Amino acid sequence: MKFYTLKNEQKLPAIGLGTWKSAPGEVGKAVIEALKAGYRHIDCAATYGNEAEVGEALKTAFAQGIVERQDIWVTSKLWNNAHESDKVIPALEKTLTDLQLNYLDLYLIHWPVAFKADVNFATKANEFLTPDEAPIIDTWKKMEEAYEGGLAKSIGVSNFSIQKLKDLMVDATHQPEVNQVELHPLLQQNELLEFCNNNSIIITGYSPLGSGDRATSMKKDNEPSLLNNKIIKEIANDHNCTSAQVLIAWHLSRGTAVIPKSTNPQRIKQNYESYEIELTDSDLEKIAAMDKNYRYVDGTFFEVAGGPYKNIYDE
Ligand code: A2P
């Protein structure tokens, strides 16, 4: 298994199990299957609504001796309605209670967007907090407090652009270790990757397979398919593997971590085994040419008329 060593010497396993969209009644089994298959990294978030079931599965896995706590990496994320200073640590503590853990390996600010505390998903301007009302640096200071207190062994961010990272880094005491963003051959984010490499920030890629199981309301018309992409299929054919495995192996070839979601035992195993696939220079050149800055999860749902976020990626 491949690991990335962070600035603080913590070792992030390169392939993790994604749990976004994993249904109740399925996610716990998926976690157990993944740990049995060799995964040592589980990616969670409060807003996925399934951390309690993940926690039950982890408890079972520890009790059955499948893994020990110190051998696995558990990530979770602070939801947008808990950015205010007095809400950050309580939100982390709730996640720890749900996961039945006493520390996280990594805690991330899920989006650079703040909602009012009683709002689950802001759709109107008055449901957001402005950057003046909830400055991201104040949220980060609480993340640092969680880090210093040992509740999170590493801290980072998610969905941050280069500009947003720069703004945070100027005032941060502990620099972010990880930025988790959407990443796949149709959205290669080369500038962001270079910036993160230069600043020793590891990128974790989400939606690596194109997130085909998102709710229809979240999908755009005629979304391109990654799994059925002709170039990816040809490369998979050459390696006698699946398209999903090519997509996952591509991350490892670029030094990014990756969190494919599956609740299917065969696919969970197959995805993990991608680390055995070595893409050739010619494969990588073909994939490099696929970039078209296409986002499946584009964050425009936060760009509400009259709201504080004109463009959450760059401003
Ligand atoms: P399932 O959970 O039934 O396996 P992403 O990680 O980009 O969000 O993509 C998740 C989607 O990809 C889910 O619909 C998941 O379905 C599917 N998926 C996961 N692994 C594979 C695989 N190896 N082959 C095909 N589809 C997969």
mmCIF file of C-alpha atoms and ligand atoms in Angstrom:
data_model
loop_
_atom_site.group_PDB
_atom_site.id
_atom_site.type_symbol
_atom_site.label_atom_id
_atom_site.label_comp_id
_atom_site.label_asym_id
_atom_site.label_seq_id
_atom_site.Cartn_x
_atom_site.Cartn_y
_atom_site.Cartn_z
ATOM 1 C CA MET A 1 0.000 0.000 0.000
ATOM 2 C CA LYS A 2 1.159 3.509 -0.806
ATOM 3 C CA PHE A 3 1.237 6.303 1.818
ATOM 4 C CA TYR A 4 1.930 10.003 1.606
ATOM 5 C CA THR A 5 3.909 11.546 4.455
ATOM 6 C CA LEU A 6 2.450 14.879 5.518
ATOM 7 C CA LYS A 7 4.420 17.859 6.867
ATOM 8 C CA ASN A 8 3.635 16.669 10.398
ATOM 9 C CA GLU A 9 4.987 13.152 9.621
ATOM 10 C CA GLN A 10 1.542 11.547 9.665
ATOM 11 C CA LYS A 11 1.127 8.927 6.928
ATOM 12 C CA LEU A 12 -1.968 9.227 4.752
ATOM 13 C CA PRO A 13 -2.910 5.958 2.968
ATOM 14 C CA ALA A 14 -3.229 6.806 -0.727
ATOM 15 C CA ILE A 15 -6.472 4.909 -1.402
ATOM 16 C CA GLY A 16 -9.417 5.457 0.925
ATOM 17 C CA LEU A 17 -13.026 4.344 0.913
ATOM 18 C CA GLY A 18 -15.432 7.162 0.051
ATOM 19 C CA THR A 19 -18.701 7.171 2.016
ATOM 20 C CA TRP A 20 -20.560 10.090 0.404
ATOM 21 C CA LYS A 21 -23.873 8.755 -0.932
ATOM 22 C CA SER A 22 -23.403 5.362 0.739
ATOM 23 C CA ALA A 23 -26.882 4.463 1.894
ATOM 24 C CA PRO A 24 -27.986 3.649 5.429
ATOM 25 C CA GLY A 25 -27.853 -0.100 5.926
ATOM 26 C CA GLU A 26 -25.041 -0.339 3.356
ATOM 27 C CA VAL A 27 -22.258 1.948 4.518
ATOM 28 C CA GLY A 28 -21.370 -0.093 7.611
ATOM 29 C CA LYS A 29 -20.996 -3.283 5.574
ATOM 30 C CA ALA A 30 -18.918 -1.381 3.035
ATOM 31 C CA VAL A 31 -16.533 -0.200 5.759
ATOM 32 C CA ILE A 32 -16.057 -3.770 7.050
ATOM 33 C CA GLU A 33 -15.535 -5.102 3.515
ATOM 34 C CA ALA A 34 -13.023 -2.357 2.816
ATOM 35 C CA LEU A 35 -11.009 -3.007 5.964
ATOM 36 C CA LYS A 36 -10.980 -6.728 5.186
ATOM 37 C CA ALA A 37 -9.824 -5.961 1.633
ATOM 38 C CA GLY A 38 -6.861 -3.950 2.958
ATOM 39 C CA TYR A 39 -8.092 -0.347 3.034
ATOM 40 C CA ARG A 40 -6.714 1.636 5.945
ATOM 41 C CA HIS A 41 -8.359 4.955 5.135
ATOM 42 C CA ILE A 42 -12.067 5.813 5.450
ATOM 43 C CA ASP A 43 -13.335 9.199 4.266
ATOM 44 C CA CYS A 44 -16.364 10.526 6.151
ATOM 45 C CA ALA A 45 -18.244 13.772 6.739
ATOM 46 C CA ALA A 46 -20.936 14.914 9.142
ATOM 47 C CA THR A 47 -23.150 16.006 6.277
ATOM 48 C CA TYR A 48 -23.169 12.518 4.700
ATOM 49 C CA GLY A 49 -25.596 11.567 7.466
ATOM 50 C CA ASN A 50 -24.055 8.136 7.996
ATOM 51 C CA GLU A 51 -21.243 8.611 10.521
ATOM 52 C CA ALA A 52 -23.101 6.744 13.285
ATOM 53 C CA GLU A 53 -23.301 3.649 11.077
ATOM 54 C CA VAL A 54 -19.632 4.009 10.121
ATOM 55 C CA GLY A 55 -18.861 4.228 13.844
ATOM 56 C CA GLU A 56 -20.739 0.994 14.576
ATOM 57 C CA ALA A 57 -18.791 -0.726 11.800
ATOM 58 C CA LEU A 58 -15.469 0.543 13.142
ATOM 59 C CA LYS A 59 -16.390 -0.685 16.601
ATOM 60 C CA THR A 60 -17.176 -4.121 15.144
ATOM 61 C CA ALA A 61 -13.940 -4.141 13.159
ATOM 62 C CA PHE A 62 -11.908 -3.340 16.277
ATOM 63 C CA ALA A 63 -13.794 -5.924 18.372
ATOM 64 C CA GLN A 64 -13.265 -8.623 15.747
ATOM 65 C CA GLY A 65 -9.587 -7.808 15.422
ATOM 66 C CA ILE A 66 -9.864 -6.908 11.709
ATOM 67 C CA VAL A 67 -7.825 -3.766 12.398
ATOM 68 C CA GLU A 68 -6.653 -1.732 15.340
ATOM 69 C CA ARG A 69 -7.487 1.925 15.748
ATOM 70 C CA GLN A 70 -3.903 3.088 15.307
ATOM 71 C CA ASP A 71 -3.609 1.243 11.989
ATOM 72 C CA ILE A 72 -6.400 3.118 10.249
ATOM 73 C CA TRP A 73 -6.878 6.648 9.007
ATOM 74 C CA VAL A 74 -10.270 8.279 9.509
ATOM 75 C CA THR A 75 -11.080 11.637 7.920
ATOM 76 C CA SER A 76 -14.147 13.737 8.628
ATOM 77 C CA LYS A 77 -15.289 17.233 7.708
ATOM 78 C CA LEU A 78 -16.759 20.265 9.416
ATOM 79 C CA TRP A 79 -20.095 21.148 7.848
ATOM 80 C CA ASN A 80 -20.837 24.661 6.613
ATOM 81 C CA ASN A 81 -23.283 25.447 9.419
ATOM 82 C CA ALA A 82 -20.656 25.057 12.144
ATOM 83 C CA HIS A 83 -18.026 27.595 11.020
ATOM 84 C CA GLU A 84 -18.635 30.032 13.858
ATOM 85 C CA SER A 85 -15.946 29.891 16.534
ATOM 86 C CA ASP A 86 -18.183 28.435 19.217
ATOM 87 C CA LYS A 87 -19.528 25.713 16.883
ATOM 88 C CA VAL A 88 -16.344 24.095 15.523
ATOM 89 C CA ILE A 89 -15.209 21.990 18.481
ATOM 90 C CA PRO A 90 -18.766 20.867 19.353
ATOM 91 C CA ALA A 91 -19.258 19.757 15.723
ATOM 92 C CA LEU A 92 -16.016 17.777 15.863
ATOM 93 C CA GLU A 93 -17.047 16.237 19.183
ATOM 94 C CA LYS A 94 -20.400 15.189 17.684
ATOM 95 C CA THR A 95 -18.570 13.507 14.794
ATOM 96 C CA LEU A 96 -16.269 11.727 17.259
ATOM 97 C CA THR A 97 -19.273 10.534 19.255
ATOM 98 C CA ASP A 98 -20.970 9.249 16.091
ATOM 99 C CA LEU A 99 -17.798 7.534 14.879
ATOM 100 C CA GLN A 100 -17.125 6.184 18.406
ATOM 101 C CA LEU A 101 -13.563 7.472 18.236
ATOM 102 C CA ASN A 102 -11.560 9.676 20.543
ATOM 103 C CA TYR A 103 -9.559 11.313 17.775
ATOM 104 C CA LEU A 104 -9.691 11.804 14.003
ATOM 105 C CA ASP A 105 -6.671 11.347 11.783
ATOM 106 C CA LEU A 106 -7.760 14.291 9.664
ATOM 107 C CA TYR A 107 -10.406 16.976 10.063
ATOM 108 C CA LEU A 108 -11.212 19.202 7.085
ATOM 109 C CA ILE A 109 -13.225 22.383 6.579
ATOM 110 C CA HIS A 110 -15.689 20.900 4.082
ATOM 111 C CA TRP A 111 -16.282 24.056 1.990
ATOM 112 C CA PRO A 112 -15.053 27.660 2.188
ATOM 113 C CA VAL A 113 -18.690 28.630 2.729
ATOM 114 C CA ALA A 114 -20.531 29.422 5.967
ATOM 115 C CA PHE A 115 -24.237 28.865 6.661
ATOM 116 C CA LYS A 116 -26.255 30.051 9.617
ATOM 117 C CA ALA A 117 -26.234 27.465 12.404
ATOM 118 C CA ASP A 118 -29.830 26.293 11.923
ATOM 119 C CA VAL A 119 -29.491 25.871 8.138
ATOM 120 C CA ASN A 120 -28.567 22.486 6.711
ATOM 121 C CA PHE A 121 -28.231 23.590 3.137
ATOM 122 C CA ALA A 122 -28.429 27.284 2.282
ATOM 123 C CA THR A 123 -30.367 28.171 -0.845
ATOM 124 C CA LYS A 124 -31.260 31.801 -0.082
ATOM 125 C CA ALA A 125 -28.923 34.739 0.540
ATOM 126 C CA ASN A 126 -30.117 35.261 4.114
ATOM 127 C CA GLU A 127 -29.240 31.667 5.050
ATOM 128 C CA PHE A 128 -25.500 32.287 4.605
ATOM 129 C CA LEU A 129 -23.050 34.008 6.901
ATOM 130 C CA THR A 130 -20.831 36.516 5.155
ATOM 131 C CA PRO A 131 -17.036 36.259 5.371
ATOM 132 C CA ASP A 132 -17.212 39.185 7.811
ATOM 133 C CA GLU A 133 -19.689 37.363 10.036
ATOM 134 C CA ALA A 134 -17.742 34.077 9.993
ATOM 135 C CA PRO A 135 -14.169 34.756 8.812
ATOM 136 C CA ILE A 136 -12.591 31.541 7.601
ATOM 137 C CA ILE A 137 -9.455 32.281 9.612
ATOM 138 C CA ASP A 138 -11.516 32.213 12.816
ATOM 139 C CA THR A 139 -12.838 28.792 11.815
ATOM 140 C CA TRP A 140 -9.274 27.700 11.056
ATOM 141 C CA LYS A 141 -8.051 28.887 14.471
ATOM 142 C CA LYS A 142 -10.524 26.446 16.022
ATOM 143 C CA MET A 143 -9.276 23.689 13.718
ATOM 144 C CA GLU A 144 -5.796 24.488 15.025
ATOM 145 C CA GLU A 145 -7.112 24.227 18.568
ATOM 146 C CA ALA A 146 -8.498 20.769 17.746
ATOM 147 C CA TYR A 147 -5.101 19.805 16.347
ATOM 148 C CA GLU A 148 -3.184 21.096 19.352
ATOM 149 C CA GLY A 149 -5.598 19.358 21.715
ATOM 150 C CA GLY A 150 -5.183 16.032 19.909
ATOM 151 C CA LEU A 151 -8.791 15.694 18.716
ATOM 152 C CA ALA A 152 -7.487 15.697 15.137
ATOM 153 C CA LYS A 153 -4.002 14.458 14.308
ATOM 154 C CA SER A 154 -3.982 16.485 11.106
ATOM 155 C CA ILE A 155 -6.100 19.359 9.819
ATOM 156 C CA GLY A 156 -6.884 20.572 6.347
ATOM 157 C CA VAL A 157 -9.459 21.964 3.977
ATOM 158 C CA SER A 158 -11.668 20.887 1.121
ATOM 159 C CA ASN A 159 -12.852 22.645 -2.035
ATOM 160 C CA PHE A 160 -10.270 25.423 -1.626
ATOM 161 C CA SER A 161 -8.902 27.243 -4.682
ATOM 162 C CA ILE A 162 -5.312 28.516 -4.844
ATOM 163 C CA GLN A 163 -6.483 31.982 -3.827
ATOM 164 C CA LYS A 164 -8.473 30.651 -0.882
ATOM 165 C CA LEU A 165 -5.484 28.577 0.255
ATOM 166 C CA LYS A 166 -3.180 31.588 -0.006
ATOM 167 C CA ASP A 167 -5.568 33.750 2.022
ATOM 168 C CA LEU A 168 -5.752 31.116 4.752
ATOM 169 C CA MET A 169 -2.050 30.321 4.801
ATOM 170 C CA VAL A 170 -1.000 33.916 5.415
ATOM 171 C CA ASP A 171 -2.662 33.944 8.821
ATOM 172 C CA ALA A 172 -2.470 30.260 9.777
ATOM 173 C CA THR A 173 -0.208 29.022 12.567
ATOM 174 C CA HIS A 174 -0.478 25.374 11.455
ATOM 175 C CA GLN A 175 -0.612 25.105 7.675
ATOM 176 C CA PRO A 176 -3.251 22.855 6.082
ATOM 177 C CA GLU A 177 -1.910 19.357 5.441
ATOM 178 C CA VAL A 178 -4.508 18.317 2.861
ATOM 179 C CA ASN A 179 -6.875 19.927 0.354
ATOM 180 C CA GLN A 180 -9.623 17.562 -0.774
ATOM 181 C CA VAL A 181 -11.062 18.542 -4.146
ATOM 182 C CA GLU A 182 -12.838 17.004 -7.109
ATOM 183 C CA LEU A 183 -10.173 15.427 -9.293
ATOM 184 C CA HIS A 184 -10.231 13.120 -12.308
ATOM 185 C CA PRO A 185 -9.033 13.132 -15.929
ATOM 186 C CA LEU A 186 -11.720 15.623 -17.001
ATOM 187 C CA LEU A 187 -10.696 17.998 -14.159
ATOM 188 C CA GLN A 188 -6.958 17.622 -13.658
ATOM 189 C CA GLN A 189 -6.419 20.846 -11.664
ATOM 190 C CA ASN A 190 -2.767 21.079 -12.689
ATOM 191 C CA GLU A 191 -2.196 24.584 -11.326
ATOM 192 C CA LEU A 192 -3.743 23.697 -7.990
ATOM 193 C CA LEU A 193 -1.694 20.502 -7.854
ATOM 194 C CA GLU A 194 1.496 22.434 -8.527
ATOM 195 C CA PHE A 195 0.643 25.008 -5.876
ATOM 196 C CA CYS A 196 -0.116 22.269 -3.347
ATOM 197 C CA ASN A 197 3.074 20.378 -4.236
ATOM 198 C CA ASN A 198 5.103 23.558 -3.750
ATOM 199 C CA ASN A 199 3.525 24.042 -0.332
ATOM 200 C CA SER A 200 3.653 20.391 0.782
ATOM 201 C CA ILE A 201 -0.127 20.083 0.818
ATOM 202 C CA ILE A 202 -1.374 16.661 -0.274
ATOM 203 C CA ILE A 203 -4.424 16.671 -2.529
ATOM 204 C CA THR A 204 -7.101 14.033 -2.039
ATOM 205 C CA GLY A 205 -9.319 13.601 -5.089
ATOM 206 C CA TYR A 206 -13.056 13.095 -4.697
ATOM 207 C CA SER A 207 -15.536 11.911 -7.332
ATOM 208 C CA PRO A 208 -12.678 10.023 -9.035
ATOM 209 C CA LEU A 209 -15.136 7.816 -10.926
ATOM 210 C CA GLY A 210 -17.535 10.598 -11.887
ATOM 211 C CA SER A 211 -19.973 10.103 -9.004
ATOM 212 C CA GLY A 212 -22.679 8.586 -11.154
ATOM 213 C CA ASP A 213 -24.838 7.869 -8.103
ATOM 214 C CA ARG A 214 -25.465 11.524 -7.224
ATOM 215 C CA ALA A 215 -29.125 12.529 -6.855
ATOM 216 C CA THR A 216 -30.666 13.434 -10.209
ATOM 217 C CA SER A 217 -31.276 16.951 -8.869
ATOM 218 C CA MET A 218 -27.503 17.411 -8.576
ATOM 219 C CA LYS A 219 -26.752 16.263 -12.107
ATOM 220 C CA LYS A 220 -26.350 18.364 -15.202
ATOM 221 C CA ASP A 221 -27.757 17.333 -18.577
ATOM 222 C CA ASN A 222 -25.543 15.089 -20.677
ATOM 223 C CA GLU A 223 -22.817 14.575 -18.097
ATOM 224 C CA PRO A 224 -19.778 12.889 -19.641
ATOM 225 C CA SER A 225 -19.030 9.402 -18.337
ATOM 226 C CA LEU A 226 -15.562 8.661 -17.001
ATOM 227 C CA LEU A 227 -16.128 4.930 -16.618
ATOM 228 C CA ASN A 228 -17.298 4.642 -20.253
ATOM 229 C CA ASN A 229 -14.755 7.038 -21.689
ATOM 230 C CA LYS A 230 -13.177 5.542 -24.821
ATOM 231 C CA ILE A 231 -9.578 6.437 -23.912
ATOM 232 C CA ILE A 232 -9.927 5.124 -20.364
ATOM 233 C CA LYS A 233 -11.512 1.916 -21.655
ATOM 234 C CA GLU A 234 -8.688 1.379 -24.145
ATOM 235 C CA ILE A 235 -6.060 1.835 -21.460
ATOM 236 C CA ALA A 236 -7.976 -0.538 -19.173
ATOM 237 C CA ASN A 237 -8.033 -3.071 -21.975
ATOM 238 C CA ASP A 238 -4.251 -2.794 -22.422
ATOM 239 C CA HIS A 239 -3.721 -3.468 -18.706
ATOM 240 C CA ASN A 240 -6.378 -6.152 -18.463
ATOM 241 C CA CYS A 241 -8.105 -4.170 -15.746
ATOM 242 C CA THR A 242 -11.241 -2.043 -15.374
ATOM 243 C CA SER A 243 -11.822 1.633 -16.168
ATOM 244 C CA ALA A 244 -12.263 2.342 -12.452
ATOM 245 C CA GLN A 245 -8.841 0.881 -11.783
ATOM 246 C CA VAL A 246 -7.240 3.078 -14.446
ATOM 247 C CA LEU A 247 -8.916 6.143 -12.945
ATOM 248 C CA ILE A 248 -7.667 5.265 -9.458
ATOM 249 C CA ALA A 249 -4.152 4.347 -10.628
ATOM 250 C CA TRP A 250 -3.937 7.731 -12.377
ATOM 251 C CA HIS A 251 -4.162 9.435 -8.983
ATOM 252 C CA LEU A 252 -1.340 7.388 -7.551
ATOM 253 C CA SER A 253 0.818 8.206 -10.575
ATOM 254 C CA ARG A 254 0.361 11.936 -9.820
ATOM 255 C CA GLY A 255 0.923 11.733 -6.069
ATOM 256 C CA THR A 256 -2.653 12.431 -5.062
ATOM 257 C CA ALA A 257 -4.741 10.401 -2.618
ATOM 258 C CA VAL A 258 -8.092 9.130 -3.873
ATOM 259 C CA ILE A 259 -11.355 8.064 -2.246
ATOM 260 C CA PRO A 260 -13.531 6.006 -4.623
ATOM 261 C CA LYS A 261 -16.964 5.271 -3.155
ATOM 262 C CA SER A 262 -18.489 1.846 -3.424
ATOM 263 C CA THR A 263 -20.838 -0.259 -1.353
ATOM 264 C CA ASN A 264 -20.385 -3.322 -3.557
ATOM 265 C CA PRO A 265 -17.910 -5.872 -2.105
ATOM 266 C CA GLN A 266 -16.384 -6.845 -5.479
ATOM 267 C CA ARG A 267 -15.948 -3.232 -6.542
ATOM 268 C CA ILE A 268 -14.565 -2.239 -3.132
ATOM 269 C CA LYS A 269 -11.890 -4.911 -3.533
ATOM 270 C CA GLN A 270 -11.267 -4.101 -7.188
ATOM 271 C CA ASN A 271 -10.795 -0.414 -6.433
ATOM 272 C CA TYR A 272 -8.259 -1.162 -3.718
ATOM 273 C CA GLU A 273 -6.276 -3.429 -6.029
ATOM 274 C CA SER A 274 -5.711 -0.480 -8.405
ATOM 275 C CA TYR A 275 -2.462 0.252 -6.598
ATOM 276 C CA GLU A 276 -0.966 -2.693 -8.476
ATOM 277 C CA ILE A 277 -1.507 -1.018 -11.858
ATOM 278 C CA GLU A 278 1.403 0.975 -13.293
ATOM 279 C CA LEU A 279 0.282 3.320 -16.043
ATOM 280 C CA THR A 280 2.837 3.910 -18.794
ATOM 281 C CA ASP A 281 4.079 7.301 -19.999
ATOM 282 C CA SER A 282 1.982 6.832 -23.099
ATOM 283 C CA ASP A 283 -1.149 6.132 -20.997
ATOM 284 C CA LEU A 284 -0.440 9.248 -18.942
ATOM 285 C CA GLU A 285 -0.004 11.379 -22.067
ATOM 286 C CA LYS A 286 -3.331 10.187 -23.438
ATOM 287 C CA ILE A 287 -5.055 10.940 -20.137
ATOM 288 C CA ALA A 288 -3.342 14.348 -19.854
ATOM 289 C CA ALA A 289 -5.007 15.323 -23.128
ATOM 290 C CA MET A 290 -8.479 14.588 -21.683
ATOM 291 C CA ASP A 291 -8.526 17.609 -19.346
ATOM 292 C CA LYS A 292 -11.433 19.943 -19.974
ATOM 293 C CA ASN A 293 -11.946 21.581 -16.596
ATOM 294 C CA TYR A 294 -15.246 19.719 -16.211
ATOM 295 C CA ARG A 295 -16.747 19.609 -12.712
ATOM 296 C CA TYR A 296 -19.420 17.134 -11.697
ATOM 297 C CA VAL A 297 -19.810 18.890 -8.319
ATOM 298 C CA ASP A 298 -19.321 22.499 -9.262
ATOM 299 C CA GLY A 299 -20.247 24.361 -6.085
ATOM 300 C CA THR A 300 -22.448 26.758 -8.048
ATOM 301 C CA PHE A 301 -25.186 25.743 -5.621
ATOM 302 C CA PHE A 302 -23.566 28.235 -3.222
ATOM 303 C CA GLU A 303 -23.666 31.067 -5.753
ATOM 304 C CA VAL A 304 -27.059 32.392 -4.706
ATOM 305 C CA ALA A 305 -28.422 35.758 -5.934
ATOM 306 C CA GLY A 306 -27.480 38.423 -3.400
ATOM 307 C CA GLY A 307 -25.464 35.885 -1.382
ATOM 308 C CA PRO A 308 -21.881 36.279 -0.180
ATOM 309 C CA TYR A 309 -20.251 33.797 -2.604
ATOM 310 C CA LYS A 310 -19.841 35.082 -6.140
ATOM 311 C CA ASN A 311 -17.506 32.273 -7.009
ATOM 312 C CA ILE A 312 -16.436 30.022 -4.199
ATOM 313 C CA TYR A 313 -13.420 28.770 -6.101
ATOM 314 C CA ASP A 314 -11.508 31.907 -6.955
ATOM 315 C CA GLU A 315 -12.596 34.896 -4.921
HETATM 316 P P1 A2P B 1 -21.347 1.170 -6.240
HETATM 317 O O1 A2P B 1 -21.334 1.840 -4.891
HETATM 318 O O2 A2P B 1 -22.619 0.442 -6.511
HETATM 319 O O3 A2P B 1 -20.120 0.335 -6.499
HETATM 320 P P2 A2P B 1 -17.362 8.298 -7.047
HETATM 321 O O4 A2P B 1 -16.371 7.616 -6.153
HETATM 322 O O5 A2P B 1 -16.735 9.065 -8.172
HETATM 323 O O6 A2P B 1 -18.337 9.155 -6.241
HETATM 324 O O7 A2P B 1 -18.225 7.186 -7.781
HETATM 325 C C1 A2P B 1 -19.093 6.335 -7.089
HETATM 326 C C2 A2P B 1 -19.952 5.602 -8.090
HETATM 327 O O8 A2P B 1 -19.125 4.694 -8.857
HETATM 328 C C3 A2P B 1 -21.008 4.748 -7.431
HETATM 329 O O9 A2P B 1 -22.162 4.745 -8.258
HETATM 330 C C4 A2P B 1 -20.365 3.376 -7.370
HETATM 331 O O10 A2P B 1 -21.350 2.355 -7.353
HETATM 332 C C5 A2P B 1 -19.595 3.353 -8.678
HETATM 333 N N1 A2P B 1 -18.407 2.475 -8.633
HETATM 334 C C6 A2P B 1 -17.534 2.328 -7.618
HETATM 335 N N2 A2P B 1 -16.544 1.489 -7.943
HETATM 336 C C7 A2P B 1 -16.796 1.079 -9.199
HETATM 337 C C8 A2P B 1 -16.145 0.190 -10.095
HETATM 338 N N3 A2P B 1 -15.031 -0.442 -9.749
HETATM 339 N N4 A2P B 1 -16.712 -0.008 -11.311
HETATM 340 C C9 A2P B 1 -17.850 0.642 -11.660
HETATM 341 N N5 A2P B 1 -18.509 1.486 -10.870
HETATM 342 C C10 A2P B 1 -17.997 1.712 -9.645
#
